[in-house]
Coordinates of C-alpha atoms and ligand atoms in Angstrom, one line a residue:
M147 CA 0.0 0.0 0.0
K148 CA 2.8 2.4 0.9
M149 CA 4.5 1.7 -2.3
A150 CA 1.2 2.1 -4.1
L151 CA 0.9 5.6 -2.8
R152 CA 4.4 6.3 -3.7
A153 CA 3.7 5.3 -7.2
C154 CA 0.6 7.4 -7.6
L155 CA 2.3 10.4 -6.0
R156 CA 5.1 10.0 -8.6
T157 CA 3.0 9.2 -11.7
K158 CA -0.6 10.3 -11.3
P159 CA -1.0 14.1 -11.0
G160 CA -4.8 13.7 -10.6
L161 CA -4.5 11.4 -7.7
T162 CA -1.8 13.6 -6.1
A163 CA -4.3 16.4 -6.2
L164 CA -6.9 14.2 -4.6
L165 CA -4.6 13.0 -1.9
S166 CA -3.4 16.5 -1.2
Q167 CA -6.9 17.6 -0.8
L168 CA -7.6 14.7 1.5
S169 CA -4.5 15.4 3.6
C170 CA -4.7 19.1 3.4
S171 CA -1.0 18.9 2.5
G172 CA 1.0 22.0 2.9
H173 CA -0.7 22.5 6.3
A174 CA 2.6 21.8 8.0
A175 CA 4.7 23.6 5.5
A176 CA 2.6 26.7 5.9
R177 CA 3.7 27.0 9.5
R178 CA 7.5 26.6 9.1
A179 CA 9.5 26.5 5.9
P180 CA 11.6 23.3 5.3
A181 CA 15.3 23.7 5.2
L182 CA 17.7 21.5 3.3
V183 CA 20.3 19.6 5.3
A184 CA 23.8 20.5 4.1
Q185 CA 26.2 18.9 6.5
R186 CA 27.7 15.4 6.2
S187 CA 26.0 14.4 9.5
S188 CA 23.4 16.6 11.0
S189 CA 20.9 16.8 13.7
S190 CA 17.8 18.9 13.7
T191 CA 15.5 19.2 16.6
S192 CA 12.0 20.5 17.3
Q193 CA 10.8 20.4 20.8
K194 CA 9.1 17.0 20.2
I195 CA 11.2 15.5 17.4
K196 CA 14.9 15.0 17.0
V197 CA 16.3 14.0 13.6
D198 CA 19.8 12.6 13.2
F199 CA 20.8 12.4 9.5
D200 CA 23.9 10.6 8.4
Q201 CA 24.6 11.8 4.9
S202 CA 27.2 9.1 4.2
S203 CA 24.6 6.3 4.5
G204 CA 21.6 8.5 3.5
V205 CA 19.8 7.3 6.6
A206 CA 17.9 9.5 9.0
V207 CA 16.7 8.5 12.5
M208 CA 13.7 10.3 13.8
H209 CA 13.4 10.2 17.6
M210 CA 10.0 10.9 19.0
Q211 CA 10.5 12.8 22.2
S212 CA 7.1 14.0 23.4
P213 CA 6.8 13.0 27.1
P214 CA 5.3 11.1 28.7
V215 CA 4.1 8.8 25.9
N216 CA 4.5 10.4 22.5
S217 CA 0.8 10.8 22.2
L218 CA -0.1 12.3 18.8
S219 CA -1.3 15.8 19.5
L220 CA -1.8 18.4 16.8
E221 CA 1.4 20.1 17.7
F222 CA 3.3 16.8 17.7
L223 CA 1.8 15.6 14.4
T224 CA 2.7 18.9 12.8
D225 CA 6.3 18.6 14.0
V226 CA 6.5 15.1 12.6
C227 CA 5.1 16.2 9.2
I228 CA 7.5 19.1 9.0
A229 CA 10.5 16.9 9.8
L230 CA 9.3 14.4 7.2
E231 CA 8.9 17.2 4.6
K232 CA 12.4 18.4 5.2
L233 CA 13.8 14.9 4.8
E234 CA 11.7 14.2 1.7
M235 CA 13.1 17.3 0.0
D236 CA 16.7 16.3 0.6
K237 CA 17.3 13.8 -2.2
S238 CA 20.3 12.4 -0.4
C239 CA 18.1 11.0 2.3
R240 CA 17.0 7.6 1.2
G241 CA 16.0 5.8 4.4
L242 CA 14.2 6.8 7.6
V243 CA 14.1 5.0 10.9
V244 CA 11.4 6.2 13.3
T245 CA 11.8 5.4 17.0
S246 CA 10.9 6.7 20.5
S247 CA 13.1 8.4 23.0
Q248 CA 10.5 7.7 25.7
P249 CA 11.0 4.7 27.9
K250 CA 8.6 1.8 27.4
V251 CA 6.4 3.5 24.8
F252 CA 6.7 3.9 21.1
S253 CA 3.6 6.0 20.8
A254 CA 0.3 6.0 22.8
G255 CA -1.6 6.9 19.7
L256 CA -3.8 9.9 19.2
D257 CA -3.7 12.4 22.0
I258 CA -7.0 11.8 23.7
L259 CA -6.9 15.2 25.4
D260 CA -6.5 16.9 22.0
M261 CA -9.8 15.3 20.8
Y262 CA -11.9 16.0 23.8
G263 CA -13.9 19.2 24.4
K264 CA -12.2 21.1 21.6
S265 CA -13.7 23.5 19.0
P266 CA -14.9 22.1 15.7
E267 CA -12.0 24.0 14.0
H268 CA -9.4 22.4 16.2
C269 CA -10.9 19.0 15.7
A270 CA -10.9 19.5 11.9
E271 CA -7.3 20.6 12.0
F272 CA -6.3 17.8 14.3
W273 CA -8.0 15.2 12.1
K274 CA -6.3 16.6 8.9
A275 CA -3.0 16.4 10.7
V276 CA -3.6 12.7 11.5
Q277 CA -4.4 12.0 7.8
E278 CA -1.4 14.0 6.7
M279 CA 1.0 12.0 8.9
W280 CA -0.5 8.8 7.5
L281 CA -0.2 9.9 3.9
K282 CA 3.3 11.3 4.3
F283 CA 4.6 8.1 5.8
Y284 CA 2.7 5.8 3.4
G285 CA 3.6 8.0 0.4
S286 CA 7.2 8.6 1.3
N287 CA 9.9 8.1 -1.3
M288 CA 12.2 6.9 1.5
I289 CA 12.4 3.4 2.8
T290 CA 10.9 3.7 6.3
I291 CA 11.5 1.4 9.2
A292 CA 9.7 1.5 12.5
A293 CA 12.0 0.7 15.5
V294 CA 9.1 -0.1 17.9
N295 CA 10.9 0.1 21.3
G296 CA 7.8 0.1 23.5
S297 CA 4.1 -0.2 23.5
S298 CA 2.3 1.0 20.5
P299 CA -1.5 1.1 20.8
A300 CA -4.1 2.5 18.3
G301 CA -2.6 5.5 16.4
G302 CA 0.9 4.4 17.4
C303 CA 0.3 1.0 15.8
L304 CA -1.1 2.9 12.7
L305 CA 2.1 4.9 12.5
S306 CA 4.3 1.8 12.6
M307 CA 2.1 0.1 10.0
T308 CA 2.7 3.0 7.5
C309 CA 6.4 2.0 7.5
D310 CA 7.9 -0.6 5.1
Y311 CA 9.3 -2.8 8.0
R312 CA 8.7 -3.1 11.7
I313 CA 11.2 -4.2 14.3
M314 CA 9.8 -4.5 17.9
A315 CA 11.5 -4.9 21.3
D316 CA 11.0 -8.5 22.5
N317 CA 9.5 -7.5 25.9
P318 CA 6.2 -9.2 26.9
R319 CA 5.2 -6.1 28.8
Y320 CA 4.8 -4.2 25.6
S321 CA 1.8 -4.4 23.3
I322 CA 0.7 -3.3 19.9
G323 CA -2.6 -3.2 18.0
L324 CA -5.6 -1.2 17.0
N325 CA -7.6 -1.3 20.3
E326 CA -10.1 1.4 19.4
T327 CA -13.1 -0.9 20.0
K328 CA -12.0 -1.4 23.6
L329 CA -12.2 2.4 24.0
G330 CA -15.7 2.4 22.5
I331 CA -14.7 4.0 19.2
V332 CA -14.6 2.8 15.7
A333 CA -11.3 2.8 13.9
P334 CA -11.6 4.8 10.7
F335 CA -11.7 2.8 7.4
W336 CA -8.2 3.8 6.5
F337 CA -6.9 2.5 9.8
K338 CA -8.6 -0.8 8.9
D339 CA -7.3 -0.8 5.3
T340 CA -3.8 -0.2 6.6
M341 CA -4.1 -3.2 8.9
V342 CA -5.6 -5.4 6.1
N343 CA -2.6 -4.5 4.0
T344 CA -0.3 -5.5 6.8
V345 CA -1.8 -8.7 8.3
G346 CA -4.6 -9.6 6.0
H347 CA -8.4 -9.6 6.1
R348 CA -9.2 -12.2 8.7
A349 CA -6.6 -11.1 11.2
T350 CA -7.8 -7.5 10.9
E351 CA -11.4 -8.6 11.4
M352 CA -10.4 -10.3 14.7
A353 CA -8.2 -7.5 15.8
L354 CA -10.7 -4.7 15.2
Q355 CA -13.8 -6.4 16.3
L356 CA -12.2 -7.4 19.6
G357 CA -9.9 -4.4 19.9
L358 CA -7.0 -6.7 20.4
L359 CA -3.6 -5.6 21.7
Y360 CA -0.9 -8.1 20.9
S361 CA 2.3 -9.1 22.8
P362 CA 5.4 -8.8 20.6
A363 CA 5.4 -12.6 20.1
E364 CA 1.7 -12.6 19.0
A365 CA 2.3 -9.6 16.8
L366 CA 5.2 -11.4 15.1
K367 CA 3.0 -14.5 14.6
I368 CA 0.2 -12.6 12.7
G369 CA 2.8 -10.4 10.8
L370 CA 1.9 -7.2 12.5
V371 CA 5.6 -6.8 13.2
D372 CA 8.4 -8.3 11.1
Q373 CA 11.1 -9.0 13.6
L374 CA 11.7 -9.1 17.3
V375 CA 15.0 -8.3 18.9
H376 CA 16.3 -7.6 22.4
E377 CA 15.3 -4.2 23.7
D378 CA 18.8 -2.8 23.4
Q379 CA 19.1 -3.9 19.8
V380 CA 16.1 -2.3 18.2
L381 CA 17.7 0.7 16.8
T382 CA 21.0 -0.9 15.7
T383 CA 19.0 -3.7 14.0
A384 CA 16.9 -1.1 12.3
T385 CA 19.9 0.7 10.8
E386 CA 21.4 -2.7 9.7
T387 CA 18.2 -3.7 8.1
M388 CA 18.0 -0.4 6.3
T389 CA 21.3 -1.1 4.6
K390 CA 19.7 -4.3 3.0
W391 CA 16.7 -2.4 1.9
L392 CA 18.7 0.4 0.4
A393 CA 20.8 -2.1 -1.6
I394 CA 17.7 -2.9 -3.7
P395 CA 17.6 -0.8 -6.9
G396 CA 14.9 1.8 -6.7
I397 CA 13.4 0.6 -10.1
L398 CA 12.3 -2.7 -8.6
N399 CA 10.6 -0.8 -5.8
I400 CA 8.6 1.1 -8.5
S401 CA 7.6 -2.1 -10.2
Y402 CA 6.1 -3.6 -7.1
T403 CA 4.5 -0.2 -6.5
C404 CA 2.4 -0.7 -9.7
H405 CA 1.0 -4.0 -8.4
F406 CA 0.1 -2.6 -5.1
F407 CA -1.3 0.6 -6.7
H408 CA -3.8 -1.6 -8.6
L409 CA -5.0 -3.3 -5.3
W410 CA -5.2 0.1 -3.6
C411 CA -7.4 1.5 -6.4
C412 CA -9.8 -1.5 -6.2
N413 CA -10.0 -1.0 -2.4
L414 CA -10.7 2.7 -2.8
V415 CA -13.5 2.1 -5.3
C416 CA -15.1 -0.5 -2.9
T417 CA -14.9 1.9 0.0
I418 CA -16.6 4.7 -2.0
C419 CA -19.3 2.3 -3.2
S420 CA -19.9 1.2 0.4
C421 CA -20.1 4.8 1.6
V422 CA -22.7 5.6 -1.1
C423 CA -24.7 2.5 0.0
Q424 CA -24.6 3.6 3.6
V425 CA -25.8 7.1 2.7
I426 CA -28.7 5.6 0.7
A427 CA -29.6 3.2 3.5
A428 CA -29.5 6.0 6.1
K429 CA -31.8 8.2 3.9
K430 CA -34.2 5.3 3.5
I431 CA -34.3 4.8 7.3
H432 CA -34.8 8.5 7.7
L433 CA -37.7 8.5 5.2
S434 CA -39.3 5.5 6.7
Q435 CA -39.3 7.2 10.1
D436 CA -40.9 10.3 8.6
F437 CA -43.9 8.4 7.3
Ligands
LIG1722 C1 -10.9 15.3 16.8 C2 -11.5 14.6 15.7 C3 -12.0 13.4 16.2 C4 -12.6 12.6 15.0 C5 -13.0 11.2 15.6 C6 -13.2 10.3 14.5 C7 -13.0 9.0 14.6 C8 -12.4 8.4 15.9 C9 -11.3 7.6 15.6 C10 -10.4 7.6 16.7 C11 -9.2 6.9 16.5 C12 -8.4 6.8 17.6 C13 -7.1 6.3 17.5 C14 -6.3 6.5 18.8 O1 -5.1 6.5 18.7 S1 -7.1 6.8 20.3 C15 -5.8 6.7 21.5 C16 -5.7 5.3 22.0 N1 -4.6 5.2 22.9 C17 -4.7 4.3 23.9 O2 -5.6 3.6 24.1 C18 -3.4 4.3 24.7 C19 -3.7 4.6 26.2 N2 -2.5 4.5 26.9 C20 -1.9 3.4 27.4 O3 -2.3 2.3 27.1 C21 -0.7 3.6 28.2 O4 -0.6 4.9 28.7 C22 0.6 3.2 27.6 C23 0.8 3.9 26.2 C24 0.7 1.7 27.3 C25 1.8 3.6 28.5 O5 1.6 3.1 29.8 P1 2.4 3.6 31.0 O6 3.9 3.7 30.7 O7 2.0 2.8 32.2 O8 2.0 5.1 31.2 P2 0.6 5.7 31.8 O9 -0.6 4.8 31.4 O10 0.8 5.9 33.3 O11 0.4 7.1 31.1 C26 1.3 8.1 31.4 C27 0.6 9.4 31.1 O12 0.3 9.5 29.7 C28 -1.1 9.8 29.5 N3 -1.6 9.2 28.3 C29 -1.5 7.9 27.9 N4 -2.0 7.7 26.7 C30 -2.4 8.9 26.3 C31 -3.1 9.3 25.1 N5 -3.4 8.5 24.0 N6 -3.4 10.6 25.0 C32 -3.1 11.5 26.0 N7 -2.5 11.1 27.1 C33 -2.2 9.8 27.3 C34 -1.7 9.2 30.8 O13 -3.0 9.7 31.0 C35 -0.7 9.5 31.8 O14 -0.9 10.9 32.2 P3 -0.8 11.4 33.7 O15 0.6 11.1 34.1 O16 -1.0 12.8 33.6 O17 -1.8 10.6 34.4

């Protein structure tokens, strides 16, 4: 799916426009202009994000450092998007590892306090920022690896699933999954689609209906993560793995992209049809109540 988005962003101007409308892209850029990284190795820091870029390997490491649990607030999401935009514009950056500086937690998902009791304008901006983060990671031209060094529920799990590869700390205290159902909320369809693309239809059905959080071993078993390593080894394994991914010629990447793009389009058409059916059904119910 991620590759599919990459392809359409490269080759389909129409869809780019569609996606940019969806994501309200430029939202982040409007706040702060991106800067190109000039040094051989560099480090740039916002309050909540630290990026170390090694120009010799072309690999950047994004450390999420928003205490206590890297919850995805509007401010944090905006910082993530800005950092991604900067890296994306630097053509020498080919790989991105995303990890957490917070102990025991990769990301606690969407910031619940940023969704509750806020103005409609804030909620709209917040929700656009969530979509923007998703699109930017999924549509990135860089190879992305999530170094999941702690728990990663809900939006945290989504963030990791938008990456090409996930390495998780092998600590049974940690968990990962889309647990929205347990919170009494429905995961948006694109959360669901992202999970289907990662673990398949049946596993997603079970995961979402029951709001399951998986231990690292369980997550590995269903393919929600790709590799487990000792807690101390998550980041080094991620950078080693990146070397392998970057050895694959980009052209092959693009070929796979076309296959996935086809699947993604089919999925999108189905989703639109299903939305139309729901609207028609809702109207029918409404009418039958009137008479
Ligand atoms: C606005 C537009 C709305 C449109 C709505 C449309 C559709 C709805 C779709 C909604 C989709 C939602 C996806 C989500 O991501 S919802 C968030 C779900 N997240 C969780 O369920 C995680 C909850 N947290 C935990 O499980 C744990 O905190 C932990 C991450 C495993 C870490 O555990 P631990 O180390 O033990 O830390 P604490 O539990 O003590 O927490 C420390 C501290 O952090 C606060 N906190 C935790 N999670 C969040 C969060 N998601 N947002 C904000 N704050 C969080 C927690 O309250 C503690 O704070 P205090 O120290 O002040 O008590």
